[in-house]
PDB file of C-alpha atoms in Angstrom:
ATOM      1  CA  UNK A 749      79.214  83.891  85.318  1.00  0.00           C
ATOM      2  CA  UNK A 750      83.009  83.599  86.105  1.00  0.00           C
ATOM      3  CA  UNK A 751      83.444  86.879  85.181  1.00  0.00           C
ATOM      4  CA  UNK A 752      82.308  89.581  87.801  1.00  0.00           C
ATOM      5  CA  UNK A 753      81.722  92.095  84.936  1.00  0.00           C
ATOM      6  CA  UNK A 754      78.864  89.831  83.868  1.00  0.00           C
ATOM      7  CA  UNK A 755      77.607  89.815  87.444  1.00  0.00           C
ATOM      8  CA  UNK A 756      77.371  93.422  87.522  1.00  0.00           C
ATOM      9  CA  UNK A 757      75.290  93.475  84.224  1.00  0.00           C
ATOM     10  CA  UNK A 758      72.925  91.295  85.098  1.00  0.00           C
ATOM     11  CA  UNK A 759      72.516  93.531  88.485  1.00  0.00           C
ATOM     12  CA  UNK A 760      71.634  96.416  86.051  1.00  0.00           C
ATOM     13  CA  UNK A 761      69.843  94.646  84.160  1.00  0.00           C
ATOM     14  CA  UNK A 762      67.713  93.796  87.322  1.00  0.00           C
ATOM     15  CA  UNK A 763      67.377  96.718  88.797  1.00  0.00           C
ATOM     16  CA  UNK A 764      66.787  98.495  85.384  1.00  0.00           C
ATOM     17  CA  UNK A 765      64.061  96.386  84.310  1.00  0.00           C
ATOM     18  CA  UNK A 766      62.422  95.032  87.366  1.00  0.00           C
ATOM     19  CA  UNK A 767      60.066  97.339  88.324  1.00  0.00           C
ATOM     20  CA  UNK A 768      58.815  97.141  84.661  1.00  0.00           C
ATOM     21  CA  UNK A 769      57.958  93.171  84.773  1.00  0.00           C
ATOM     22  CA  UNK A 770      55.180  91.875  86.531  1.00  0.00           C
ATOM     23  CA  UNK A 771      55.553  89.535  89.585  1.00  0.00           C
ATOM     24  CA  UNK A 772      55.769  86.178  89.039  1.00  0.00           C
ATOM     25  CA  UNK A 773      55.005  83.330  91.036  1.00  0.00           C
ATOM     26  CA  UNK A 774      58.517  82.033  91.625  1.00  0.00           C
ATOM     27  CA  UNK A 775      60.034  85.822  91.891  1.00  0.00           C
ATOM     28  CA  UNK A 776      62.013  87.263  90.048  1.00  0.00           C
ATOM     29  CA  UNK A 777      62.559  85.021  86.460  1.00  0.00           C
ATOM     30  CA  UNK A 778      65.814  84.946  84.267  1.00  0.00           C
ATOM     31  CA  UNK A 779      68.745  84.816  87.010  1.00  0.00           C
ATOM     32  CA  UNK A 780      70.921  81.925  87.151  1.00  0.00           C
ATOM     33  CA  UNK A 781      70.965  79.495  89.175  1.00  0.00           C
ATOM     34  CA  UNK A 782      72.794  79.769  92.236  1.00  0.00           C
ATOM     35  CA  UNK A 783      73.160  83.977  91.811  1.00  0.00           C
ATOM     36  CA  UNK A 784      73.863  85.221  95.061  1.00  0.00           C
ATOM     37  CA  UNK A 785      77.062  82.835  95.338  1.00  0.00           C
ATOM     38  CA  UNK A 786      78.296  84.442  91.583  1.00  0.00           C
ATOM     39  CA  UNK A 787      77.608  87.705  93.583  1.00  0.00           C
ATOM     40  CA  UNK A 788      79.750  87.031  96.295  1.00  0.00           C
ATOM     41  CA  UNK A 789      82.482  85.766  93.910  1.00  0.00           C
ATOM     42  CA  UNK A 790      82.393  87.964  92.101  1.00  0.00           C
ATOM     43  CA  UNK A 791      82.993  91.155  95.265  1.00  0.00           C
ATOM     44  CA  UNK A 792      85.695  89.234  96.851  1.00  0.00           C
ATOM     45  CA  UNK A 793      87.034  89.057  93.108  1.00  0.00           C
ATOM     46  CA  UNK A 794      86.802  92.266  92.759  1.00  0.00           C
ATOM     47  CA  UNK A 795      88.001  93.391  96.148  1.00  0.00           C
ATOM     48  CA  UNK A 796      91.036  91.239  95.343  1.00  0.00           C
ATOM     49  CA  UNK A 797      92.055  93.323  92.209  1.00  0.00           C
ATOM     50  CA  UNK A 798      91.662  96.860  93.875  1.00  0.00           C
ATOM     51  CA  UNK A 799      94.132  95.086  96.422  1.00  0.00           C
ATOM     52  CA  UNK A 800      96.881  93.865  94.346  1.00  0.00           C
ATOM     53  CA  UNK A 801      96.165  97.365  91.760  1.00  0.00           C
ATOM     54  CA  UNK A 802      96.706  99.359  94.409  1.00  0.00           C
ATOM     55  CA  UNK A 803      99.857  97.710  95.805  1.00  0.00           C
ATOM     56  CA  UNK A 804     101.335  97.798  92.564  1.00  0.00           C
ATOM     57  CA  UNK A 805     100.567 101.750  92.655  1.00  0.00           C
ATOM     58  CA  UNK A 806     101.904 102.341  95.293  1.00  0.00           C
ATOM     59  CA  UNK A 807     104.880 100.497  94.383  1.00  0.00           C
ATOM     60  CA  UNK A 808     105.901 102.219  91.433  1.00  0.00           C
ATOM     61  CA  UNK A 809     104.561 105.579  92.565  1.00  0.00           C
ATOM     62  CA  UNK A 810     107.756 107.516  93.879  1.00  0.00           C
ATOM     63  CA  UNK A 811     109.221 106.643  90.672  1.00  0.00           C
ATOM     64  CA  UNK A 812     106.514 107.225  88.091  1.00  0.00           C
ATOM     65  CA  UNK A 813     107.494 110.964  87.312  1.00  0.00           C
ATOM     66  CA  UNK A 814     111.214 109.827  86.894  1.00  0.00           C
ATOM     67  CA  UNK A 815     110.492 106.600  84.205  1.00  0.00           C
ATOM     68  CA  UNK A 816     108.129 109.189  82.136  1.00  0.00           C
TER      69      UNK A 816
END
């Protein structure tokens, strides 16, 4: 669960299969414990590697053309 590409699996994998299972008493069964904080983890993770991407783009972008 560390990694937020395993996050976003098991979010398709919920919203792929559940409205195929039935209901079950305690909800929805099979996420881990503790999901909503590997969730939010997993966002600002995320969110922090667009950042830093993005300022490395933009970095290196005037010169990109030049260093092909």
């Amino acid at each position: 669960m560390c990694n937020p590409i395993t996050v976003a699996v098991e979010l398709m994998h919920y919203g792929f299969w559940k409205p195929t299972v039935e209901e079950h008493a305690g909800g929805w069964v099979g996420f881990a414990p503790a999901f909503g904080q590997h969730v939010g983890i997993a966002i600002i993770i995320s969110i922090v590697i667009v950042v830093i991407g993005q300022v490395t783009f933009r970095r290196f972008e005037s010169t990109f053309a030049q260093d092909l």
